[in-house]
XYZ file of C-alpha atoms in Angstrom:
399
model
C 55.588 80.427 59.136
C 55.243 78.722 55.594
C 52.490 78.678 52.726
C 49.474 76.737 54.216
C 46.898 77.320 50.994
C 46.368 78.302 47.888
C 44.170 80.921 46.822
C 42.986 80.809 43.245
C 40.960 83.512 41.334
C 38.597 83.478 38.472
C 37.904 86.251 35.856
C 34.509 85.859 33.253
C 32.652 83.994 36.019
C 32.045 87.781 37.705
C 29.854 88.568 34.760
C 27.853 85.936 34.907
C 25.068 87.775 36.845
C 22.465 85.073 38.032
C 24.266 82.357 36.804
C 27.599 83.053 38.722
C 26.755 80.570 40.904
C 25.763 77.990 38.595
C 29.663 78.446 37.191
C 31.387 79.374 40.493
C 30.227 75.464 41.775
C 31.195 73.800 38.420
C 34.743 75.942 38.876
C 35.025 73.805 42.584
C 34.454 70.583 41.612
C 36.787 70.949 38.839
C 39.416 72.192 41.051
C 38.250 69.115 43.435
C 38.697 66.182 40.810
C 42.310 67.793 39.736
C 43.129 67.652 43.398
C 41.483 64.034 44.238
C 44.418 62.239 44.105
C 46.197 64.256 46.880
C 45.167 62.893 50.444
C 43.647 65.652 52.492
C 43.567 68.529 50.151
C 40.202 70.380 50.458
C 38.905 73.151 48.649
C 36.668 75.535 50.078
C 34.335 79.232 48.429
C 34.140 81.769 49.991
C 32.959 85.296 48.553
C 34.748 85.998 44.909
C 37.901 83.190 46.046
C 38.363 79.909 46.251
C 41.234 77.928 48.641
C 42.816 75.181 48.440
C 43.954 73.883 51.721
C 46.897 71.728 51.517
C 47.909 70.624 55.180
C 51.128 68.480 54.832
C 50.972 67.931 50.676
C 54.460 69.654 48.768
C 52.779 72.033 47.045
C 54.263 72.334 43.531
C 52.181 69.083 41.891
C 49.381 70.813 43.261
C 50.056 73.869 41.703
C 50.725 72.168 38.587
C 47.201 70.584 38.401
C 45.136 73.759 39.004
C 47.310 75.614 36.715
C 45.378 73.383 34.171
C 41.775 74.318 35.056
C 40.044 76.343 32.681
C 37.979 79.237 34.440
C 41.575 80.197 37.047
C 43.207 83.520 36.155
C 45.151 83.405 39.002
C 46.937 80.969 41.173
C 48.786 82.208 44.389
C 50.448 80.305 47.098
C 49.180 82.405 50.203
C 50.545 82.993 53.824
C 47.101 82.630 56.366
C 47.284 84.449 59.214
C 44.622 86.273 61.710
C 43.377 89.626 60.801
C 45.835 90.862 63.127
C 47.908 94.137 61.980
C 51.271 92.492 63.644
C 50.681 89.170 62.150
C 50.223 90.369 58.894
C 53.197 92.456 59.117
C 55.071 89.095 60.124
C 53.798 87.265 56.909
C 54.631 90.300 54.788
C 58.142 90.194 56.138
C 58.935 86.703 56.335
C 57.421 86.737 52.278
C 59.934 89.222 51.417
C 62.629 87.429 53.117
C 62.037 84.813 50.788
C 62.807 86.657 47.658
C 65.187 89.181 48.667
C 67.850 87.757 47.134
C 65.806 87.223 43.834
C 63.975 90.869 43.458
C 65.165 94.391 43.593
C 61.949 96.821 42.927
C 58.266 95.626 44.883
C 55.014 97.274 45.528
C 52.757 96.460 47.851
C 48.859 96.202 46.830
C 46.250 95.592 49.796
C 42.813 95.054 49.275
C 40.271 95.374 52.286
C 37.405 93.076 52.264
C 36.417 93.134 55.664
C 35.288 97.004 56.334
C 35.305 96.608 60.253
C 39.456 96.231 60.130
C 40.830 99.498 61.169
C 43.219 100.187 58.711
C 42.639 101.024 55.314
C 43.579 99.641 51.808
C 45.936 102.782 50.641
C 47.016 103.304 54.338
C 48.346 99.646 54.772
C 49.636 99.915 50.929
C 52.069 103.209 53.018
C 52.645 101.516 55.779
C 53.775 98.155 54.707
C 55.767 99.694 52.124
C 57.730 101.833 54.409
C 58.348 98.920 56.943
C 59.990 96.774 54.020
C 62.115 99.595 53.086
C 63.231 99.944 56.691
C 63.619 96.042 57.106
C 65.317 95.638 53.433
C 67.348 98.817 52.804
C 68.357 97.209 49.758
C 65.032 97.102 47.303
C 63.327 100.139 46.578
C 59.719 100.891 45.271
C 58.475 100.645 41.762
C 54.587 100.772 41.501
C 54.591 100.549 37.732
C 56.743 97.662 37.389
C 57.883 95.902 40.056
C 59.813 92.524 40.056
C 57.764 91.381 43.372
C 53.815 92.720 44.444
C 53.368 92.432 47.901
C 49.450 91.560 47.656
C 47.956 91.603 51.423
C 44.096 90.552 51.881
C 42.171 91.165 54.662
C 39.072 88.843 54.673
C 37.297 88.712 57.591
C 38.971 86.357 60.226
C 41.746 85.395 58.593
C 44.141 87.796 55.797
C 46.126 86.242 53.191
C 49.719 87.064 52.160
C 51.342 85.756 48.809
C 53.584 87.157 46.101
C 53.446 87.510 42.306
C 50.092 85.623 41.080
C 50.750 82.442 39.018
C 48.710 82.735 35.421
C 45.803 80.490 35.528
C 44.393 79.539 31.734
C 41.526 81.604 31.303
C 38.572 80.943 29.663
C 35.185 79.101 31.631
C 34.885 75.899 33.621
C 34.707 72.794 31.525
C 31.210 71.795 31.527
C 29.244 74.798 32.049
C 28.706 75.483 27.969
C 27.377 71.926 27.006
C 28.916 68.671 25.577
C 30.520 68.689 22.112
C 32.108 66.091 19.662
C 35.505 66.927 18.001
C 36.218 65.437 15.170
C 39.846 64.431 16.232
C 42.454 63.271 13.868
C 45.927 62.073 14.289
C 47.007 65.590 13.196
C 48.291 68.935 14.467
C 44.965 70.656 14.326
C 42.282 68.775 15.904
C 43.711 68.454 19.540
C 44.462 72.223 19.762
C 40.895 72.927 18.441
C 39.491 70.342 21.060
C 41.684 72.452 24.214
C 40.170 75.565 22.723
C 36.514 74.183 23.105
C 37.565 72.771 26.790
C 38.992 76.434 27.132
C 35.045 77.807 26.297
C 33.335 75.562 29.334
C 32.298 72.619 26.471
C 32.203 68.868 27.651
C 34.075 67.401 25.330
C 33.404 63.964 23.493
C 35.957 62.611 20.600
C 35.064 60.609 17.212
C 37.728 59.241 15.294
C 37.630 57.289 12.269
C 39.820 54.505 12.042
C 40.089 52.629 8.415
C 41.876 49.204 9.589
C 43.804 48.140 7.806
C 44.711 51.137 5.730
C 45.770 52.827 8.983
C 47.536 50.564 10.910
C 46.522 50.061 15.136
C 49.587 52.725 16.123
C 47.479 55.271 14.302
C 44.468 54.316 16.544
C 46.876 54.569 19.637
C 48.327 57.965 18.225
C 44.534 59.336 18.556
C 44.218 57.299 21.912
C 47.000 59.371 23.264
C 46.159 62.443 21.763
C 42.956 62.457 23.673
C 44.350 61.072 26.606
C 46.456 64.349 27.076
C 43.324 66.487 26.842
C 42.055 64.454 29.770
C 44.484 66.478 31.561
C 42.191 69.704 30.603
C 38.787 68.267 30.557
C 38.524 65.625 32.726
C 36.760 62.481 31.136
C 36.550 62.206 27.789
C 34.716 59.746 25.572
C 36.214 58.324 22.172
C 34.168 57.060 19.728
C 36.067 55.209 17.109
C 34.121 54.495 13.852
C 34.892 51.771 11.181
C 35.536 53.325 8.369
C 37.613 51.007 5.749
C 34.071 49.840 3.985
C 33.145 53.338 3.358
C 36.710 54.477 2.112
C 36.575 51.256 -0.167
C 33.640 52.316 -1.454
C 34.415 55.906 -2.069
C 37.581 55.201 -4.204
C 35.526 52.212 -6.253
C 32.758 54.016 -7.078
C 33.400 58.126 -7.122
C 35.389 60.479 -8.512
C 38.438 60.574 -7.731
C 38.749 64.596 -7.159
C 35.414 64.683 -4.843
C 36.570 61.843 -2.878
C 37.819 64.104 0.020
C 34.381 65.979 -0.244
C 32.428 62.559 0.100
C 34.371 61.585 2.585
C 33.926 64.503 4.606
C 30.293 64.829 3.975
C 29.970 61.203 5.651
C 32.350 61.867 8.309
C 29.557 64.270 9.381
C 26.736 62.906 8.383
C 28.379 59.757 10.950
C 29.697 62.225 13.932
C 26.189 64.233 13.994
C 24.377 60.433 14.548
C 26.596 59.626 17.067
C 26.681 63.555 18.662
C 22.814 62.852 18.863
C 22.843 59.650 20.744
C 25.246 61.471 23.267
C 23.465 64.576 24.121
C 26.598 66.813 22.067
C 25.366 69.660 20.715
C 27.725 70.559 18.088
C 30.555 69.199 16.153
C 33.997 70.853 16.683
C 36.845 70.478 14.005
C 40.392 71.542 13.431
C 39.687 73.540 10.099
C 41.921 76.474 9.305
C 40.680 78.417 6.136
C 42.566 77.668 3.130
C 45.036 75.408 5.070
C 44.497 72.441 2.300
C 42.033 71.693 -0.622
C 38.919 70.022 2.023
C 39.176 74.079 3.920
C 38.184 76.483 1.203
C 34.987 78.136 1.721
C 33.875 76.188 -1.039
C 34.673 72.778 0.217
C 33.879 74.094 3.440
C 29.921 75.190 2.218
C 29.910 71.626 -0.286
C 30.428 69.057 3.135
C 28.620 71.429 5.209
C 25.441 70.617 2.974
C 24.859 67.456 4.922
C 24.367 68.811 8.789
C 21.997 71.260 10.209
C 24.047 70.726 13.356
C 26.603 73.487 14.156
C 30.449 72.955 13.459
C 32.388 75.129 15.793
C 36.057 75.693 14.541
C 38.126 77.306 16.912
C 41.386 77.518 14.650
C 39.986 78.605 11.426
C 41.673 81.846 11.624
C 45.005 80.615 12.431
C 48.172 79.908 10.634
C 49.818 76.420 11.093
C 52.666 78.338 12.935
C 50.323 79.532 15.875
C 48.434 75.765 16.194
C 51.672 74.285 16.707
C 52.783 76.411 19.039
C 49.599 75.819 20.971
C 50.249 72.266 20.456
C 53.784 72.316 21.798
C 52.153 74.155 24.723
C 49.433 71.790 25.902
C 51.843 68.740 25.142
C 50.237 67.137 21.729
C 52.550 68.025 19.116
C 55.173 65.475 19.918
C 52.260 62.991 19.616
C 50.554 64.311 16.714
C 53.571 64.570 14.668
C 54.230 60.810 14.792
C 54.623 59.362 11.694
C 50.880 56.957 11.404
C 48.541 57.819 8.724
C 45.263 58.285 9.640
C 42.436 57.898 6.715
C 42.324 61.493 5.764
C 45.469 60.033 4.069
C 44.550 57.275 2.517
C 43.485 57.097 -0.997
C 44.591 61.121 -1.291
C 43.947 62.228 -4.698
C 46.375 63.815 -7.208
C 43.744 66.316 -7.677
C 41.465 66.809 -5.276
C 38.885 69.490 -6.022
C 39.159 73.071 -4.159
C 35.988 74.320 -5.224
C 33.311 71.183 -5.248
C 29.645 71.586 -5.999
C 27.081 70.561 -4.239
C 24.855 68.757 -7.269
C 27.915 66.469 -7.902
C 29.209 65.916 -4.639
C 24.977 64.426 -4.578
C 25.299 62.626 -7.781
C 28.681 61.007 -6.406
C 26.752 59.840 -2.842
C 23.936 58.377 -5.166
C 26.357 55.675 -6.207
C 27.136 54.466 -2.583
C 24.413 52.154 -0.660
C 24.709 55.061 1.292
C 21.580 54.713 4.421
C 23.206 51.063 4.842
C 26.826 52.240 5.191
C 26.396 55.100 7.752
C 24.554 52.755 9.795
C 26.318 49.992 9.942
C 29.442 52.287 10.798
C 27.225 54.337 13.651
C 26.150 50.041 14.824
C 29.914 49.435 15.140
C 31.286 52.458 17.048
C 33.971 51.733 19.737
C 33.933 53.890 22.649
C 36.800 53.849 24.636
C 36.574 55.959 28.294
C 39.695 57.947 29.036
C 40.371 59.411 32.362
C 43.358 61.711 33.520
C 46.020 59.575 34.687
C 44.677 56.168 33.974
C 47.122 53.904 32.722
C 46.703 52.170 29.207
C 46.544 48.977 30.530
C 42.956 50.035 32.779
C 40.918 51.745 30.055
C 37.611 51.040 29.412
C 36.017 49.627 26.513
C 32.703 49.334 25.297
């Protein structure tokens, strides 16, 4: 007898009340389009679980695809067998057997969804404990801390049998909050704030602005890649590149030098909430952490903020740089971010930027700029480039 499914679990979706539902469906076909590219896998709900059959696949790059789906707080290779006391007792044994050499201390935790089997949760929880003692003389029972939980479910016609549960991510299914557009960067920041809106059920769209050829076309492919990793958490994902050299020339000819960052900024949004508009995204995400450089005081913050009645969601703002890169490192964009490209938040830094801007000049500044005709004629030229998990650089789309 061997591991014929998987049986996955999901935590926030029970509160949903009467949109449960709504979210439990999304949940599926997210598991479904992780799991396309594995012949025969099917995934099936049924009452509070989902399964994932896998017939004949190996099961570890399975696993290793759900583990990625926001919504899953537990993953669990399971043993399927018929509600049958002595079968169950088989697949409890023969799970044991597995990990005997590998575990000293189990408990065993049953859960009885199907009312009309004869034996109860706590009474299966003593008897299955005391035949594992008599099979394996050697473990012994721990029910605060054991190394292995025995979890036995009883669900109708068929009960399920699997070991220690596999962490899952957390957090909602992507797509079930609405679409978003992060502001994404060649930096540390961005990507991790982008996986922490995937994380809250957001569709996520990216802008990047790309200042050719003050950043050279690595940095572009630095961002390419960047996004293409958080494919691997949110599915599609939509880049809009923006041409931006024109507008940085202008800036540095024609403002002060110390508000350039603000100006800057205030047209990077004034640009991303255009192009959030004409793609349904209903707020702007960045990587801002308060106070992390001169652009993410409060007072910068509340100067380039001036510009947007849109919302700006920024999921890092109360983190050090220590805990984004260790998110980074997790979800496999720090080795990419920290590549050595500028991107045009770097070029024409000031010595001196200004920490605490106001508003009336950062104005004044703008009213020097044909301002209307540049943020157009930016929005006109977008590039959009379609990213997909898995799809090779060579087969990306282009518009």
């Amino acid at each position: 007898m061997k591991r014929n499914c998987i049986l996955v679990r999901y935590g926030e979706l029970a509160l949903k009340g009467k949109n449960k539902a709504e979210f439990e469906d999304r949940l599926v076909k997210n598991i479904r389009d992780k799991v396309r590219r594995f012949p025969g896998v099917q995934v099936n709900k049924t009452h509070g679980r989902i399964f994932i059959e896998f017939g004949e696949q190996a099961v570890e790059p399975i696993l290793e695809e759900v583990s990625q789906v926001f919504g899953l707080v537990g993953i669990s290779p399971a043993i399927r067998v018929a509600s049958d006391w002595e079968e169950i007792k088989g697949a409890v044994r023969e799970l044991v057997e597995s990990q005997r050499d590998a575990v000293r201390t189990f408990k065993v935790n049953s859960k009885r969804a199907n009312k009309t089997f004869p034996i109860g949760s706590q009474e299966m929880n003593h008897r299955l404990g005391g035949y594992l003692l008599g099979m394996f003389p050697q473990l012994k029972v721990d029910v605060h801390n054991p190394e292995l939980t025995v979890h036995v479910e009883v669900r109708g016609k068929y009960s399920y049998v699997y070991g220690n549960d596999i962490n899952g991510p957390g957090g909602l299914p992507v797509g079930v909050s609405g679409r978003v557009m992060l502001l994404l960067s060649g930096g540390i920041d961005s990507p991790v704030a982008g996986y922490l809106a995937l994380k809250r059920g957001a569709e996520l769209h990216a802008i990047h602005f790309h200042s050719y050829p003050f950043t050279s076309e690595r940095a572009k492919q630095k961002v390419i890649d960047l996004a293409q990793t958080l494919t691997r958490y949110g599915g599609r994902i939509k880049l809009h590149v923006v041409p931006f050299t024109e507008i940085q020339t202008e800036i540095n000819k024609h403002c002060f030098e110390s508000y350039s960052i603000t100006v800057m900024r205030r047209i990077m949004l004034r640009i991303s909430e255009e192009v959030a508009k004409r793609n349904g995204a209903l707020a702007l995400v960045t990587g801002e952490s308060l106070g992390q450089v001169a652009s993410q005081t409060l007072e910068s913050m509340n100067a380039i903020n001036d510009v947007t009645r849109m919302p700006i969601l920024r999921p890092v703002i109360g983190m050090d740089k220590h805990e984004i890169m260790n998110i980074a490192k997790r979800i496999g964009t720090y080795e990419t971010s920290i590549l050595p490209y500028e991107d045009c938040c770097t070029v024409f830094l000031p010595k001196a930027p200004k920490t605490k801007p106001d508003k009336e000049v950062a104005r004044a500044q703008e009213a020097k700029l044909d301002l209307e005709r540049l943020i157009q004629e930016a929005v006109d030229g977008v590039e959009v480039i379609d990213l997909v998990p898995e799809q090779p650089d060579e087969e990306l789309s282009y518009f």
